[in-house]
Coordinates of N, CA and C in Angstrom, one line a residue:
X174 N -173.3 89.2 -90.7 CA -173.8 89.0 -92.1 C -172.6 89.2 -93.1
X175 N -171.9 90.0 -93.1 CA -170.9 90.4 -94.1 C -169.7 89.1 -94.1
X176 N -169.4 88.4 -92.4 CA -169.2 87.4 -92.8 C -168.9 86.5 -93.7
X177 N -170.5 86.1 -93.4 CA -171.5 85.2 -93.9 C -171.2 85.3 -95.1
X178 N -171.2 86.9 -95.7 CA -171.5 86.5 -97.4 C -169.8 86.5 -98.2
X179 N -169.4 86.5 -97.2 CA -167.7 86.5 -97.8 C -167.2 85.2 -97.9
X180 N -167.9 84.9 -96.7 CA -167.7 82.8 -96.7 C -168.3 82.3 -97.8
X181 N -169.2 82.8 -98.0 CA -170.2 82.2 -99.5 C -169.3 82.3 -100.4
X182 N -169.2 83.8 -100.7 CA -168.5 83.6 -101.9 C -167.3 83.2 -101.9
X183 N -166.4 83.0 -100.8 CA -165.1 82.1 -101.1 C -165.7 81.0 -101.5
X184 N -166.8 80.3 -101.2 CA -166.8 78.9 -101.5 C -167.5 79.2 -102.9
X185 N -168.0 79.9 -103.6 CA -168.3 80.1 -105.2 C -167.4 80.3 -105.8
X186 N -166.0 80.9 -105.2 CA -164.8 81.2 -106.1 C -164.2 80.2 -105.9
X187 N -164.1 79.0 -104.6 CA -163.1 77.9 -104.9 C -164.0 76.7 -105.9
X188 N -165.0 76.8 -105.8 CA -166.1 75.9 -106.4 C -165.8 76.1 -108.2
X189 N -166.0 77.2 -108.4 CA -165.2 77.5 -110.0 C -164.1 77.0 -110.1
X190 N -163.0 77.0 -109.4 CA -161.6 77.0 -109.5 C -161.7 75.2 -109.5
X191 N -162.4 74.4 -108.4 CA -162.7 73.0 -108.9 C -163.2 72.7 -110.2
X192 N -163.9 73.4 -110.5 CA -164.7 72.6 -111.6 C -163.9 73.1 -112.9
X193 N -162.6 74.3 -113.3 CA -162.2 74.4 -114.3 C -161.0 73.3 -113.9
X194 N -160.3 73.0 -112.6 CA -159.5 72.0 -112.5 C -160.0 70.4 -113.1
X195 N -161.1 70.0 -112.6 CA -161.6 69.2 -113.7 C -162.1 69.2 -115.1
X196 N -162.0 70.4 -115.6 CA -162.2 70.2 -117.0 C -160.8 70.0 -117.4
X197 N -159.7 70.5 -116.7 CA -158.4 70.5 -117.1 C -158.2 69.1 -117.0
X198 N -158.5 68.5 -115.9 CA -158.2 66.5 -115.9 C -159.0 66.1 -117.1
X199 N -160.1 66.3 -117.4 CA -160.9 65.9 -118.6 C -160.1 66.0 -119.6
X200 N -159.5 67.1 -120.1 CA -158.8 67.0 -121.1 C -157.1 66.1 -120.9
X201 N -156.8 66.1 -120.1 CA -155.8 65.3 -119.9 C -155.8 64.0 -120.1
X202 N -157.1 63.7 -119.3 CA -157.4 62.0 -119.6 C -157.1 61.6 -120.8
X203 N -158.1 63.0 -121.8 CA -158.5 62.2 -123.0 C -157.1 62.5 -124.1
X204 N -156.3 63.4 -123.5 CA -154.7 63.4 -124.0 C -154.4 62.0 -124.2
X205 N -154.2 61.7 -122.9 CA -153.2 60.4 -122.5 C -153.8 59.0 -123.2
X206 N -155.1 59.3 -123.0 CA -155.9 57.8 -124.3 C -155.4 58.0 -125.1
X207 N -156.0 59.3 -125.7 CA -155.4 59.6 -127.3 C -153.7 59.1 -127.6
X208 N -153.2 59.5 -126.8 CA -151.7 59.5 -127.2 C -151.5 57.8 -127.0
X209 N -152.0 57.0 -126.4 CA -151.9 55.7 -126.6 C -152.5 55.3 -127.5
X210 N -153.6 55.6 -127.7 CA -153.9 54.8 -129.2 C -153.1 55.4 -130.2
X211 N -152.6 56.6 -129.9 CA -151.6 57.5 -131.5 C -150.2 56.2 -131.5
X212 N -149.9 55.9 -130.6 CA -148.7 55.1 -130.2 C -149.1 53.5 -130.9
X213 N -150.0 52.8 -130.8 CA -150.7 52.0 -131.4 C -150.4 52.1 -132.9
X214 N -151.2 53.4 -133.5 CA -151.6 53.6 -134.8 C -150.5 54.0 -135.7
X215 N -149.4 55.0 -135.0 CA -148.2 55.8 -135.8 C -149.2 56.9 -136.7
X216 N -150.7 57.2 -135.8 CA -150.6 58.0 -137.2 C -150.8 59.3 -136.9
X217 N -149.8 59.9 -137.8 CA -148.8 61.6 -137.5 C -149.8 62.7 -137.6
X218 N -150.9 62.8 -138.0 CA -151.1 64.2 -137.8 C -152.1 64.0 -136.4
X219 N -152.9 63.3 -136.3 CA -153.3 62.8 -134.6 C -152.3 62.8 -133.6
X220 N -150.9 62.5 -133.9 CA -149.9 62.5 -132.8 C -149.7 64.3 -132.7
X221 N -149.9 64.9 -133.7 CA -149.6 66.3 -134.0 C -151.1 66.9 -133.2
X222 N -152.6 66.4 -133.4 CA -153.3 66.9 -132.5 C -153.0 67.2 -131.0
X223 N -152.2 66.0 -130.6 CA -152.4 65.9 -129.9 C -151.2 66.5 -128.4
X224 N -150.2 67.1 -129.6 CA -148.8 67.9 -129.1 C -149.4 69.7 -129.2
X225 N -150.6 69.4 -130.1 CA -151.1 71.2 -129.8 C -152.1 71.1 -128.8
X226 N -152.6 69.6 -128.2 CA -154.2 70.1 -127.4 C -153.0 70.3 -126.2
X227 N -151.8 70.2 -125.9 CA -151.1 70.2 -124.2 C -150.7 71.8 -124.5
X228 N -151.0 72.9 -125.8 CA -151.3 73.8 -125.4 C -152.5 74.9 -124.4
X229 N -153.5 73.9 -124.7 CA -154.7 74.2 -124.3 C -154.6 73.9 -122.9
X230 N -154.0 73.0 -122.3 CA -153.7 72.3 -120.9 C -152.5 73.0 -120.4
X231 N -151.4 73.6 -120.9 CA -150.4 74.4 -120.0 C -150.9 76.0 -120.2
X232 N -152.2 76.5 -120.8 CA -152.9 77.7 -120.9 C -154.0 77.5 -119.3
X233 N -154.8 76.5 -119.3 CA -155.4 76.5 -118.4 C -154.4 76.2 -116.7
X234 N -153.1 75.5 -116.8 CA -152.5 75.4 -115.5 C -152.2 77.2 -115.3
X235 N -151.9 77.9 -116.2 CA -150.7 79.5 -116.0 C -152.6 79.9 -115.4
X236 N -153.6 80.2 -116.1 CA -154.8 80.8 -115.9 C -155.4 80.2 -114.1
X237 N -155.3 79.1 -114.0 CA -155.7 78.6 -112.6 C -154.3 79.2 -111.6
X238 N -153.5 78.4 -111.9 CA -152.2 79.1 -110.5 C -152.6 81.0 -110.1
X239 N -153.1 81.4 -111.2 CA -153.3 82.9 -111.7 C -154.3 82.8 -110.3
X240 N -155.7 81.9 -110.9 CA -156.6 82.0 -110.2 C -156.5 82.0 -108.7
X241 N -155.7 81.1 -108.1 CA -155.6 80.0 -107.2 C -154.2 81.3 -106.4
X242 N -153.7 82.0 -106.3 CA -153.2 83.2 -106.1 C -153.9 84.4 -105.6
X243 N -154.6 84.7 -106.9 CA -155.7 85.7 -106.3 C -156.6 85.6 -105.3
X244 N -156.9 84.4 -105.2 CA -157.9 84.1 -103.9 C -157.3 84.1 -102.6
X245 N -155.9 83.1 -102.4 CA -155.1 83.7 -101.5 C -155.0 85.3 -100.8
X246 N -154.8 85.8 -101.8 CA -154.2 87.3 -101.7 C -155.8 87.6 -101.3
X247 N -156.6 87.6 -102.3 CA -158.4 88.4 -101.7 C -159.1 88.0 -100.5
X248 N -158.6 86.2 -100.1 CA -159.8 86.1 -99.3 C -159.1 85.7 -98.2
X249 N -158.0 85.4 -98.0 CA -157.0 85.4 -96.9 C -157.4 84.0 -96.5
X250 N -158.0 82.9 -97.1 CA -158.1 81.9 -96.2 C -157.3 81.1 -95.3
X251 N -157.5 80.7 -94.0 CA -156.8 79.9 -92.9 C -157.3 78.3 -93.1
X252 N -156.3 77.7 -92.0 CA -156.7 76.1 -91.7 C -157.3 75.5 -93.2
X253 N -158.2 75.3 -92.6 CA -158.5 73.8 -93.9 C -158.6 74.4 -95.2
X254 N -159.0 75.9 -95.3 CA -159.3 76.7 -96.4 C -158.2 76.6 -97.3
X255 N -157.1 77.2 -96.5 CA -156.0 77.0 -97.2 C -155.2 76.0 -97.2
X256 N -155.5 75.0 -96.6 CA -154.8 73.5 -97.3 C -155.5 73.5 -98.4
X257 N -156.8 73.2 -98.8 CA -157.7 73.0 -99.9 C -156.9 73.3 -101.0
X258 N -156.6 75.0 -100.6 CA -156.2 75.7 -102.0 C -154.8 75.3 -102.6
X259 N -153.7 75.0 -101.3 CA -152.7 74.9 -101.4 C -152.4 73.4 -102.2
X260 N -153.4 72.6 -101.7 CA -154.0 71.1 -102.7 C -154.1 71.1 -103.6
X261 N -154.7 71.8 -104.6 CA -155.8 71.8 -105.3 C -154.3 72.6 -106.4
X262 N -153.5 73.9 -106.2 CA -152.3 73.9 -106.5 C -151.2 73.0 -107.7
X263 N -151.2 72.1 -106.2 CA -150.5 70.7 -106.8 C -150.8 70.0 -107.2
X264 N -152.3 70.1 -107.5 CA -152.8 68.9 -108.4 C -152.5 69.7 -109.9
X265 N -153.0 70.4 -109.8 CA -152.8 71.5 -110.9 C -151.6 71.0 -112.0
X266 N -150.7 71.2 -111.1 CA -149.6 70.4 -111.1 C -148.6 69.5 -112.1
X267 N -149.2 68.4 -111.1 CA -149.2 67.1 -111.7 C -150.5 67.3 -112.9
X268 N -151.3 67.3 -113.1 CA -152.7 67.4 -114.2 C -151.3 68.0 -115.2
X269 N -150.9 69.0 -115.4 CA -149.9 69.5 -116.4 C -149.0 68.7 -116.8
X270 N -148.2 68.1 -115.6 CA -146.6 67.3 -115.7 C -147.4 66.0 -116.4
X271 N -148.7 65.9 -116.1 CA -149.5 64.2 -117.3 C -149.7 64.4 -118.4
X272 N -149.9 65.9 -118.7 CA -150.2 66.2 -120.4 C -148.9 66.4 -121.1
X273 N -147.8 66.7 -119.9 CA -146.1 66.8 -121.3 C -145.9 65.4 -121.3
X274 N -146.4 64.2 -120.6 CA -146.4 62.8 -120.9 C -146.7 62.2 -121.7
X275 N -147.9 62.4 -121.6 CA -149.1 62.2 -123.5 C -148.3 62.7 -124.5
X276 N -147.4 63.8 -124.2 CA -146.9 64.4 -125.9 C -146.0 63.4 -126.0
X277 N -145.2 63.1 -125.1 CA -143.9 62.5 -124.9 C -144.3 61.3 -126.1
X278 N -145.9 60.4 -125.1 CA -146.3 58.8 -126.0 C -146.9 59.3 -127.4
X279 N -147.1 60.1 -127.3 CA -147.6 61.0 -129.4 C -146.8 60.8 -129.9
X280 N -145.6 61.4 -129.6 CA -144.3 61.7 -130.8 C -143.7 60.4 -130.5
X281 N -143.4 59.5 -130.0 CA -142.8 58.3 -129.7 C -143.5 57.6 -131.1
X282 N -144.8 57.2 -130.9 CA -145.8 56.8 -131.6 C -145.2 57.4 -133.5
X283 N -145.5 58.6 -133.5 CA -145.1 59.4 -134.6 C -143.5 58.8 -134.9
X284 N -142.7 59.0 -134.1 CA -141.7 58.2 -134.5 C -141.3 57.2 -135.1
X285 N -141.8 56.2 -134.3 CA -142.0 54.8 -134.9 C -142.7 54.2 -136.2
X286 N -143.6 55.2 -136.5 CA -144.4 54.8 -137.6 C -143.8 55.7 -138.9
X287 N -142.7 56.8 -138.2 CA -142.1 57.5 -139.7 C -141.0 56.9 -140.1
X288 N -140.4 56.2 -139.1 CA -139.1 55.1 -139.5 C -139.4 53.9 -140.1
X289 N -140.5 53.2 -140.2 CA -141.0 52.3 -141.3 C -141.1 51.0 -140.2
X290 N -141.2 49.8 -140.5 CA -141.4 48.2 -140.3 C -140.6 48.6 -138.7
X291 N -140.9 47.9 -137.7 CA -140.2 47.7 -136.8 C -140.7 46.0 -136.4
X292 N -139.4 45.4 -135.7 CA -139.7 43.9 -135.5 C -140.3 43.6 -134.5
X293 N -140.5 44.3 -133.6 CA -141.5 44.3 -132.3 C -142.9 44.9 -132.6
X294 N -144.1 44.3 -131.7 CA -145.2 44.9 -131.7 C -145.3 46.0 -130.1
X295 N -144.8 47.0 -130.6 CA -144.4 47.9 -129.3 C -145.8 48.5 -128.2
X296 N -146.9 48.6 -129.7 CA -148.9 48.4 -128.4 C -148.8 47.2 -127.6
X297 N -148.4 46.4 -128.0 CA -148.7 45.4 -127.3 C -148.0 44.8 -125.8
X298 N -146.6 45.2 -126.2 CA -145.5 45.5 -124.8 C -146.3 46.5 -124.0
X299 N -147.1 47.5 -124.4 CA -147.5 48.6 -123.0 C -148.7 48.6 -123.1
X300 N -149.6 47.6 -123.7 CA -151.0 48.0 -123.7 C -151.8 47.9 -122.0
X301 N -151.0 46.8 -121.7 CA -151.2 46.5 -119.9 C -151.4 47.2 -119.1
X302 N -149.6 48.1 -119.0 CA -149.7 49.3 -118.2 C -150.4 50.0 -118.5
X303 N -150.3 50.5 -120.0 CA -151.3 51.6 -120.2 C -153.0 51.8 -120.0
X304 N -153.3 50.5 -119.5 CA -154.8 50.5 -119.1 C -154.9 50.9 -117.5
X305 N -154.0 50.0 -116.6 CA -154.0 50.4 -115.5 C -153.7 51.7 -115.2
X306 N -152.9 52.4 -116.1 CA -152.7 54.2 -116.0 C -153.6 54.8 -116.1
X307 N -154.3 54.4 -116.9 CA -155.4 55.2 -117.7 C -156.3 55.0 -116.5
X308 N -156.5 54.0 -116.0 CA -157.7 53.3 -114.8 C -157.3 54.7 -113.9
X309 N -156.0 54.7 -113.1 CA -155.9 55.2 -112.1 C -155.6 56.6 -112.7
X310 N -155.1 57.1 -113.4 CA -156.0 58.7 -113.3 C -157.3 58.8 -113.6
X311 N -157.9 58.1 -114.2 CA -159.6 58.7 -114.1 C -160.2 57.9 -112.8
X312 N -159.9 57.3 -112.0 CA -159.8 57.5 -110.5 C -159.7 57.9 -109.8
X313 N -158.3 58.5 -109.9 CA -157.9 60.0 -109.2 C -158.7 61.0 -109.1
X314 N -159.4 61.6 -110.7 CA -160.1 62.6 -110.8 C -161.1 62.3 -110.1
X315 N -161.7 61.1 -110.0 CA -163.1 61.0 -109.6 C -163.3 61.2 -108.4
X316 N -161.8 60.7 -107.4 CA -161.8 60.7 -106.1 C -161.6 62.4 -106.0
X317 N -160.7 63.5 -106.2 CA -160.7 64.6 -105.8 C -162.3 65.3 -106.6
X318 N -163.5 65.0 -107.6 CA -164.0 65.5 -107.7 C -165.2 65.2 -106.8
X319 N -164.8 64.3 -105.8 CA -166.0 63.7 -104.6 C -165.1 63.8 -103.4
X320 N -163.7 64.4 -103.4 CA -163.3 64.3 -102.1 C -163.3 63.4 -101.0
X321 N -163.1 62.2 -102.1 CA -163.6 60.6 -101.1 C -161.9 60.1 -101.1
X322 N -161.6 60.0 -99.6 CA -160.4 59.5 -99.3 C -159.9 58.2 -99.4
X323 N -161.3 57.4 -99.3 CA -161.5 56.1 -99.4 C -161.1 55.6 -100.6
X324 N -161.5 56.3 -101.6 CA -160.9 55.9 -102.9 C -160.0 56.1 -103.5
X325 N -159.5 57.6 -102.7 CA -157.8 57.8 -102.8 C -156.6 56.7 -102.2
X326 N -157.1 56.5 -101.0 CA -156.1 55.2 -100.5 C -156.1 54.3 -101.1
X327 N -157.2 53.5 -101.8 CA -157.6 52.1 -102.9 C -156.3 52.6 -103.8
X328 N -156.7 54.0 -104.1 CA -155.8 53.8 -105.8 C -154.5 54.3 -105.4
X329 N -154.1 54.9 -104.3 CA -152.3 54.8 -103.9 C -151.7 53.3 -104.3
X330 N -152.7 52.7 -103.6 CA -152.0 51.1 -103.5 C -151.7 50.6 -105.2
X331 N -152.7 51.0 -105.9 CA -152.5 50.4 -107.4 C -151.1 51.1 -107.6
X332 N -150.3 51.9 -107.6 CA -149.6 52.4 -108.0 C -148.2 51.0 -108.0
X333 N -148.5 50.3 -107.3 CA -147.5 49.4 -106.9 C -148.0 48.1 -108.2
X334 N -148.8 48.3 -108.7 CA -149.2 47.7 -109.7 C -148.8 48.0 -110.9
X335 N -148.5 49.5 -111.3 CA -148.0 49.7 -112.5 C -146.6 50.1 -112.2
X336 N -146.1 50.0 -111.1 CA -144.4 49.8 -111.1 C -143.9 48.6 -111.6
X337 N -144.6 47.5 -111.0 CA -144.0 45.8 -111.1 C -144.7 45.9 -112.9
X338 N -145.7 46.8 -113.1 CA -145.5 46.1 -114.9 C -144.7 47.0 -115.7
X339 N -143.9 48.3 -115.2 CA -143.0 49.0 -115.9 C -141.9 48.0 -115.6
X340 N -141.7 47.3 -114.4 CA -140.8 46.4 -114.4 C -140.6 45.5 -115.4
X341 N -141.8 44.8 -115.6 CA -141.8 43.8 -116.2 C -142.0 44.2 -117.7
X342 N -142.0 45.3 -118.5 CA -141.9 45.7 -120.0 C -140.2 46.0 -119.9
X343 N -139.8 46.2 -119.0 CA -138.8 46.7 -119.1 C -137.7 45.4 -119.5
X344 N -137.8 44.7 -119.0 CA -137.2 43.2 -118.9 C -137.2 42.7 -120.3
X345 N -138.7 42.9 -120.5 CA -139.0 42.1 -121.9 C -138.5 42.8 -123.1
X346 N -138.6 44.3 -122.9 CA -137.8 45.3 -124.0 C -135.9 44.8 -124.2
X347 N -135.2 44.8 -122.5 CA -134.3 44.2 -122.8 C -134.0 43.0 -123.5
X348 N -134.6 42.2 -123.3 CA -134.7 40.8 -123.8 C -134.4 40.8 -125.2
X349 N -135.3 41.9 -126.0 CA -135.8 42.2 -127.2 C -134.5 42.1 -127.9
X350 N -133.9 43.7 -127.4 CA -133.0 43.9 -127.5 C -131.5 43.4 -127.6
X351 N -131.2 42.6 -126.8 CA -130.0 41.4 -126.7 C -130.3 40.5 -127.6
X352 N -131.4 39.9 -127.8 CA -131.7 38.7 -129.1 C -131.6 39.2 -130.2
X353 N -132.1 40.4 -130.6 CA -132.0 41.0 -132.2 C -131.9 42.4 -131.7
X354 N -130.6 43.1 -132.3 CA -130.1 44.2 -132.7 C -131.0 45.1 -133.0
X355 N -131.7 44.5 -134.3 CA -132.5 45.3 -135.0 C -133.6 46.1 -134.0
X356 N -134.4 45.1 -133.1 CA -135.0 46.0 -132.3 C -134.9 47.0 -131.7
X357 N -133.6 47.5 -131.2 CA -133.3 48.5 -130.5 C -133.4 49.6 -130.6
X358 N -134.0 50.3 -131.4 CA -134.1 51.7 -132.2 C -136.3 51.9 -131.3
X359 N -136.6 50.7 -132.2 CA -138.1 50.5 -131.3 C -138.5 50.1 -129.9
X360 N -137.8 49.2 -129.5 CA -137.4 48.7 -128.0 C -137.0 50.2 -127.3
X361 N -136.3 51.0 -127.7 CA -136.0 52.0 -126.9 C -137.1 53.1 -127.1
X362 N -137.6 53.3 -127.9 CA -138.9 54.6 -127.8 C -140.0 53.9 -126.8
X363 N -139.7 52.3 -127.3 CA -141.2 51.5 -126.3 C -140.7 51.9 -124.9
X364 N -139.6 52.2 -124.4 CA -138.9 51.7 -122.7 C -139.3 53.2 -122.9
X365 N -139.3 54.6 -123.3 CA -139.4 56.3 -123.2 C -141.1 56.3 -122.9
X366 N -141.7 55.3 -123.6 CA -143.3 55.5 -123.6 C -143.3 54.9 -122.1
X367 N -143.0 53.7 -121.9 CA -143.7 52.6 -121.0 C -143.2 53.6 -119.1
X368 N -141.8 54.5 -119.4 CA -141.4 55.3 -118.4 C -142.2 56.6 -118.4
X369 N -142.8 57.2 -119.7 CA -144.0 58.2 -119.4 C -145.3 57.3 -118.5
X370 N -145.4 56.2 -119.1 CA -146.7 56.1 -118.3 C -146.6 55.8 -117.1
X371 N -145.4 55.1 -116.4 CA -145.2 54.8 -115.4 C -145.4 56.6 -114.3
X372 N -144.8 57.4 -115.1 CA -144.8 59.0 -114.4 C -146.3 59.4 -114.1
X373 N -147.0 58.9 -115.7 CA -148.4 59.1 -115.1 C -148.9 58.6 -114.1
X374 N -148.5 57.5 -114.0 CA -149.2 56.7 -112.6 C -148.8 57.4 -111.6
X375 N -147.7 58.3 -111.4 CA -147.0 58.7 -110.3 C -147.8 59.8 -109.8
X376 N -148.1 60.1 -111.2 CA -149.0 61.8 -110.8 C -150.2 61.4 -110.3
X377 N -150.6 60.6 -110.9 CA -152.5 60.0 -110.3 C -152.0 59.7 -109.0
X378 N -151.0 59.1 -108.7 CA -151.0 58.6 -107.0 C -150.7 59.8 -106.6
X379 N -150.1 61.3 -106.8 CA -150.1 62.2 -106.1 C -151.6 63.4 -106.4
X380 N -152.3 63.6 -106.8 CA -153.3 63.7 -107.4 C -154.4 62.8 -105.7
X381 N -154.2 61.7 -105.4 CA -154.8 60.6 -104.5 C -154.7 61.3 -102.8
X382 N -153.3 61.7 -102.9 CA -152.5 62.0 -101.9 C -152.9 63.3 -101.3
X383 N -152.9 64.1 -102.6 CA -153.9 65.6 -102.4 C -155.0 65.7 -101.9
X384 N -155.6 64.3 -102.2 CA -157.2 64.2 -101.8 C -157.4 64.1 -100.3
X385 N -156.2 63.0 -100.3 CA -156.4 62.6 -98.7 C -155.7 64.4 -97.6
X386 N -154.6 64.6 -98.2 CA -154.6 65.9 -97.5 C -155.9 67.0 -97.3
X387 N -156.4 66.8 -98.3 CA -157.4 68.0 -98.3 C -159.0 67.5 -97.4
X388 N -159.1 66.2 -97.2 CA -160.0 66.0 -96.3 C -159.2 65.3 -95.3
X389 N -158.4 64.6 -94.7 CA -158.4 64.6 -93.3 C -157.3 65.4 -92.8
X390 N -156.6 66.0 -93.9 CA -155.5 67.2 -93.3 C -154.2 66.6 -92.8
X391 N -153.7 65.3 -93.6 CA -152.7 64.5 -93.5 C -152.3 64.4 -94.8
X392 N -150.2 64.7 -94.2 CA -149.3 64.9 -95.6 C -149.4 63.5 -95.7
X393 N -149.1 62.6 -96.6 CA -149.3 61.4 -96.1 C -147.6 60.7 -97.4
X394 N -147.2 62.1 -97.9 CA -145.9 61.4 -98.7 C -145.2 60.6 -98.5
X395 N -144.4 60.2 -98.8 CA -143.4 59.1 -98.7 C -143.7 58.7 -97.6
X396 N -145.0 58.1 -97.4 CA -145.0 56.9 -95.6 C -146.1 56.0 -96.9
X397 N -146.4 54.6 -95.7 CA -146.7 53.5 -96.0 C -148.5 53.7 -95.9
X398 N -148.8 55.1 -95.5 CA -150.2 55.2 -95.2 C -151.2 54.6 -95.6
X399 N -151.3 54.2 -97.2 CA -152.1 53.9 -97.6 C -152.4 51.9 -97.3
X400 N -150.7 51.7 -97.4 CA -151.4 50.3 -97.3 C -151.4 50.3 -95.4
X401 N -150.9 50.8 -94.9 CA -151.7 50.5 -93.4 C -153.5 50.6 -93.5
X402 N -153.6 51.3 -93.8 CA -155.0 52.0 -93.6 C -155.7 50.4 -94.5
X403 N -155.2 50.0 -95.6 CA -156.0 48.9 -96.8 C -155.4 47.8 -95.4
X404 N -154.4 47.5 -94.8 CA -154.0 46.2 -93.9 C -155.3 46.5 -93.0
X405 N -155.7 47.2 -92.2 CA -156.4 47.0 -91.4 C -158.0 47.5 -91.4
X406 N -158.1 47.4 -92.9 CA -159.9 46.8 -92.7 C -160.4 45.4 -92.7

């Protein structure tokens, strides 16, 4: 019996520690929208909301690791217990390293609209990517908050979707740039945004990766795993 009730409550205390982790992606997501539409609009004190809510989000990563420690240390978990936690960790993680990205596309945004007229329409160079990012971390989240592998592997693969379009802004920004001078001052904050987002994508595909470790108990980093697994259904 004593067990019994110790197993319980480790899974009450990792069950908190999920559900404050997703409040933490919740606020993230709605960072990284916000900060694209702030990038869109140039407008400054929303880019400024939005450089004090990633205090709120590097308050909750120091408070979870905190958490996510203690339970180590109290409840000693083994095997799968402590992959979970050691998962869940790293997602932590990355959830943090996506919200200094959003600030990164805030103040880019803020920039551009405090230097006046620019000759490029710079939303519209990353509005692309920035959908498919936005797609695959609130994917991400949904797969680690259902622990479905299945839809962790789906969204590894997109990741190869918003590289070929950082590629392809990237090209077009140079283009910009070589044809008219003038652009380059905006062309270059667009290429600092379009390379934050691309990082977010990176984090959501690791975020995916976590998931798959934490249910079938496979590192699955730098291998081809996901598209083997998508080639052979």
């Amino acid at each position: 019996m004593p067990g019994e009730h110790s197993s319980k409550q480790y899974d009450l205390d990792l069950e908190a520690i999920r559900s404050k982790v997703l409040l933490m992606g919740g606020l993230v997501e709605n960072q990284f929208t916000d900060a694209v539409h702030c990038f869109r609009t140039g407008n400054a004190s929303h880019a400024d909301q939005i450089i004090k809510a990633d205090e709120n989000v590097n308050n909750l990563e120091v408070s979870l690791d905190d958490t996510c420690s203690h339970l180590i240390v109290k409840r000693q978990p083994a095997a799968n217990d402590l992959r979970t936690v050691m998962a869940t960790i790293k997602v932590i993680t990355d959830l943090e390293r996506i919200g200094d990205e959003a600030t990164k596309i805030a103040r880019a945004g803020k920039s551009i609209a405090e230097r006046g007229v620019t000759t490029i329409n710079h939303y519209e160079t990353i509005r692309v990517m920035a959908a498919s990012a936005i797609s695959m971390l609130h994917d991400a989240l949904d797969a680690f908050a259902r622990l479905d592998d299945k839809q962790a592997v789906k969204l590894i693969a997109q990741d190869r979707v918003v590289d070929y379009e950082f590629r392809s802004v990237m090209r077009t920004l140079i283009t910009f740039m070589m044809e008219d001078p003038r652009t380059i001052s905006a062309a270059l904050d667009t290429l600092w945004v379009a390379k934050a987002i691309e990082r977010i994508g990176d984090h959501a595909k690791n975020i995916a990766e976590y998931v798959i470790y934490i249910v079938e108990g496979k590192d699955i980093r730098h291998t081809d795993y996901a598209a083997s697994q998508l080639a052979g259904e």
